[in-house]
Amino acid sequence: MANDVEENPGPTIYDVVDPTKTIYADFSQGNTKKFRQNAGKQCLAMSLTAIIYNHITNANAWDSTVLNSILCAGNNLYSFISNSVKKSYLLLTDVPEMVSVFDGIYCMQYGEPFAGDLFMANTALPYYSIENALNNLFMENYQHCMLTIGCNTVAIFKTSEGTFKVFDSHSRDLYGRFTGNVYYNKVEYSLNKIQ
């Protein structure tokens, strides 16, 4: 019996991420030449900036130039918030209710946060499985959220077509895996389990 092992690796990243729907900026948040002392710490501010920019121009129309602008504006927002709260790494609770980006002032309204574990199959309150957290969030008619895993934050957009876009300012390859190259992702994919 010990040698009778059945393997079921499940879906791979290649089954989830369509590289033809991935676009890149010319740099990532970790670019020390561009962002200097801020490099590698601005993912929350950049994700928030992407959510705000989606209200200006739908993410379906974004290209590399737009992503470059979002990353630069997000870095500026990070500098402002970081200097205000005197912290290098930001939490969502550090973000003021009103922020100024892209020559506009935007009022932020946040829902209650969900906490959980990526590997939870079921919700065990007060902790949620990622599937249940996202289902609850989007059933409450939210169109965006920020997902923080460890110390990395990404923005998730729900589209009118029922798909989701992920904005990630970290350095990634064509399939969304961490890489040392200076790439950036906006990935579109469909999550079948989220209703």
Short mmCIF file of C-alpha atoms in Angstrom, two decimals:
data_model
loop_
_atom_site.label_atom_id
_atom_site.label_comp_id
_atom_site.label_asym_id
_atom_site.label_seq_id
_atom_site.Cartn_x
_atom_site.Cartn_y
_atom_site.Cartn_z
CA MET A 1 0.00 0.00 0.00
CA ALA A 2 2.86 2.41 0.72
CA ASN A 3 3.89 2.44 -2.95
CA ASP A 4 0.32 2.95 -4.15
CA VAL A 5 0.34 6.73 -4.52
CA GLU A 6 -2.20 8.54 -6.65
CA GLU A 7 -1.14 11.96 -7.80
CA ASN A 8 -3.59 14.74 -8.58
CA PRO A 9 -1.65 17.95 -8.97
CA GLY A 10 -4.79 19.94 -9.81
CA PRO A 11 -4.74 22.95 -12.11
CA THR A 12 -1.44 24.61 -12.86
CA ILE A 13 -0.74 28.30 -13.30
CA TYR A 14 -0.87 27.64 -17.06
CA ASP A 15 -4.54 26.62 -16.71
CA VAL A 16 -5.47 29.81 -14.80
CA VAL A 17 -3.46 32.64 -16.37
CA ASP A 18 -3.88 33.45 -20.06
CA PRO A 19 -0.65 35.16 -21.14
CA THR A 20 -2.44 36.77 -24.08
CA LYS A 21 -4.46 38.80 -21.56
CA THR A 22 -1.47 39.88 -19.49
CA ILE A 23 0.02 43.33 -19.98
CA TYR A 24 3.17 44.78 -18.48
CA ALA A 25 4.55 48.09 -17.39
CA ASP A 26 8.16 48.88 -18.18
CA PHE A 27 9.11 48.40 -14.52
CA SER A 28 7.78 47.02 -11.23
CA GLN A 29 7.48 48.51 -7.76
CA GLY A 30 10.86 47.00 -6.91
CA ASN A 31 12.76 49.20 -9.39
CA THR A 32 15.32 50.93 -7.18
CA LYS A 33 16.50 53.30 -9.91
CA LYS A 34 13.00 54.67 -10.39
CA PHE A 35 11.57 54.48 -6.87
CA ARG A 36 14.75 54.69 -4.75
CA GLN A 37 14.09 54.23 -1.02
CA ASN A 38 10.40 53.44 -1.67
CA ALA A 39 11.19 50.44 -3.89
CA GLY A 40 9.43 47.26 -2.87
CA LYS A 41 7.12 48.79 -0.27
CA GLN A 42 4.36 50.48 -2.28
CA CYS A 43 2.05 47.59 -3.30
CA LEU A 44 -0.91 48.73 -1.18
CA ALA A 45 -0.76 52.32 -2.49
CA MET A 46 -0.24 51.12 -6.07
CA SER A 47 -3.18 48.71 -5.80
CA LEU A 48 -5.39 51.48 -4.45
CA THR A 49 -4.22 53.77 -7.26
CA ALA A 50 -5.18 51.09 -9.80
CA ILE A 51 -8.67 50.82 -8.29
CA ILE A 52 -9.08 54.60 -8.49
CA TYR A 53 -7.79 54.69 -12.07
CA ASN A 54 -10.33 52.04 -13.05
CA HIS A 55 -13.00 54.68 -12.26
CA ILE A 56 -11.31 57.06 -14.72
CA THR A 57 -10.61 54.54 -17.49
CA ASN A 58 -11.93 50.97 -17.52
CA ALA A 59 -9.16 48.42 -16.99
CA ASN A 60 -10.12 46.76 -20.30
CA ALA A 61 -8.57 49.78 -22.08
CA TRP A 62 -5.30 49.83 -20.13
CA ASP A 63 -1.95 49.41 -21.82
CA SER A 64 1.70 49.60 -20.73
CA THR A 65 1.67 53.40 -20.72
CA VAL A 66 -1.32 53.45 -18.36
CA LEU A 67 0.34 50.90 -16.09
CA ASN A 68 3.50 53.03 -15.97
CA SER A 69 1.37 56.02 -14.92
CA ILE A 70 -0.44 54.00 -12.25
CA LEU A 71 2.84 52.78 -10.78
CA CYS A 72 4.30 56.30 -10.66
CA ALA A 73 1.12 57.82 -9.19
CA GLY A 74 0.95 54.95 -6.70
CA ASN A 75 4.52 55.63 -5.64
CA ASN A 76 3.63 59.30 -5.06
CA LEU A 77 0.58 58.26 -3.03
CA TYR A 78 2.77 55.86 -1.05
CA SER A 79 5.25 58.67 -0.28
CA PHE A 80 2.47 60.94 0.97
CA ILE A 81 0.81 58.32 3.17
CA SER A 82 4.09 56.86 4.43
CA ASN A 83 5.35 60.29 5.46
CA SER A 84 2.01 61.11 7.11
CA VAL A 85 1.83 57.95 9.24
CA LYS A 86 5.61 57.57 9.67
CA LYS A 87 5.60 53.93 8.48
CA SER A 88 7.51 52.20 5.70
CA TYR A 89 4.99 49.40 5.20
CA LEU A 90 1.36 50.46 5.00
CA LEU A 91 -1.85 48.85 6.15
CA LEU A 92 -5.21 49.69 4.62
CA THR A 93 -6.10 51.36 7.92
CA ASP A 94 -3.27 53.85 7.25
CA VAL A 95 -4.97 55.16 4.10
CA PRO A 96 -6.93 58.38 4.68
CA GLU A 97 -10.60 58.58 3.69
CA MET A 98 -9.77 61.06 0.93
CA VAL A 99 -6.80 60.75 -1.42
CA SER A 100 -5.55 62.93 -4.24
CA VAL A 101 -4.29 61.20 -7.38
CA PHE A 102 -4.52 61.90 -11.11
CA ASP A 103 -5.51 65.54 -10.50
CA GLY A 104 -8.61 64.53 -8.55
CA ILE A 105 -9.70 63.95 -4.97
CA TYR A 106 -11.32 60.60 -4.26
CA CYS A 107 -13.34 59.58 -1.22
CA MET A 108 -12.63 56.02 -0.08
CA GLN A 109 -15.39 53.83 1.34
CA TYR A 110 -14.28 50.52 2.77
CA GLY A 111 -16.24 47.44 3.69
CA GLU A 112 -15.44 45.18 6.61
CA PRO A 113 -12.25 43.20 6.08
CA PHE A 114 -12.19 39.43 5.80
CA ALA A 115 -9.40 37.39 7.37
CA GLY A 116 -8.50 33.83 6.59
CA ASP A 117 -6.04 31.35 5.21
CA LEU A 118 -5.38 30.52 1.57
CA PHE A 119 -5.46 26.82 2.37
CA MET A 120 -8.75 26.77 4.31
CA ALA A 121 -11.36 24.67 2.51
CA ASN A 122 -14.25 25.91 4.65
CA THR A 123 -15.03 29.02 6.61
CA ALA A 124 -14.50 28.75 10.37
CA LEU A 125 -15.61 32.14 11.67
CA PRO A 126 -14.09 34.61 12.20
CA TYR A 127 -11.80 33.25 9.45
CA TYR A 128 -12.90 32.74 5.84
CA SER A 129 -11.70 30.57 3.02
CA ILE A 130 -10.58 32.75 0.14
CA GLU A 131 -13.48 31.47 -1.96
CA ASN A 132 -16.07 32.41 0.68
CA ALA A 133 -14.45 35.78 1.37
CA LEU A 134 -14.49 36.74 -2.31
CA ASN A 135 -18.02 35.37 -2.78
CA ASN A 136 -19.29 37.42 0.18
CA LEU A 137 -17.48 40.53 -0.97
CA PHE A 138 -18.74 40.46 -4.54
CA MET A 139 -22.27 39.38 -3.54
CA GLU A 140 -22.41 42.62 -1.52
CA ASN A 141 -21.97 44.42 -4.87
CA TYR A 142 -18.39 45.53 -4.31
CA GLN A 143 -16.56 45.80 -7.62
CA HIS A 144 -12.99 45.95 -6.27
CA CYS A 145 -10.99 44.64 -3.39
CA MET A 146 -7.44 44.47 -2.19
CA LEU A 147 -6.05 41.08 -1.26
CA THR A 148 -3.07 40.94 1.06
CA ILE A 149 -1.18 37.67 1.36
CA GLY A 150 1.72 37.90 3.76
CA CYS A 151 3.09 41.36 3.04
CA ASN A 152 2.04 41.50 -0.63
CA THR A 153 -1.10 43.34 -1.72
CA VAL A 154 -2.84 43.11 -5.10
CA ALA A 155 -6.05 44.68 -6.40
CA ILE A 156 -8.87 42.53 -7.77
CA PHE A 157 -11.48 44.00 -10.13
CA LYS A 158 -14.79 42.33 -10.95
CA THR A 159 -15.76 42.99 -14.57
CA SER A 160 -19.24 43.26 -16.01
CA GLU A 161 -18.48 40.09 -18.01
CA GLY A 162 -18.13 38.03 -14.82
CA THR A 163 -14.36 37.74 -14.99
CA PHE A 164 -11.78 39.20 -12.66
CA LYS A 165 -8.69 41.25 -13.30
CA VAL A 166 -5.74 41.20 -10.94
CA PHE A 167 -3.46 44.21 -10.65
CA ASP A 168 -0.09 43.25 -9.18
CA SER A 169 2.77 45.74 -8.92
CA HIS A 170 5.31 43.05 -8.01
CA SER A 171 7.79 41.66 -10.51
CA ARG A 172 6.15 38.69 -12.28
CA ASP A 173 6.67 36.57 -15.38
CA LEU A 174 4.20 35.90 -18.19
CA TYR A 175 2.24 33.46 -16.01
CA GLY A 176 2.18 35.53 -12.81
CA ARG A 177 5.07 33.83 -11.02
CA PHE A 178 7.57 35.94 -9.06
CA THR A 179 10.64 36.81 -11.09
CA GLY A 180 13.66 39.03 -10.81
CA ASN A 181 12.78 40.77 -14.07
CA VAL A 182 11.05 44.12 -14.02
CA TYR A 183 7.65 43.04 -15.25
CA TYR A 184 4.23 43.98 -14.02
CA ASN A 185 0.95 42.13 -14.50
CA LYS A 186 -2.64 42.92 -15.12
CA VAL A 187 -4.09 39.47 -15.57
CA GLU A 188 -7.64 38.63 -16.63
CA TYR A 189 -9.11 35.27 -15.76
CA SER A 190 -12.36 33.62 -14.91
CA LEU A 191 -12.93 32.11 -11.48
CA ASN A 192 -15.59 29.46 -11.90
CA LYS A 193 -16.23 28.92 -8.19
CA ILE A 194 -17.02 32.53 -7.41
CA GLN A 195 -20.69 33.13 -8.12
#
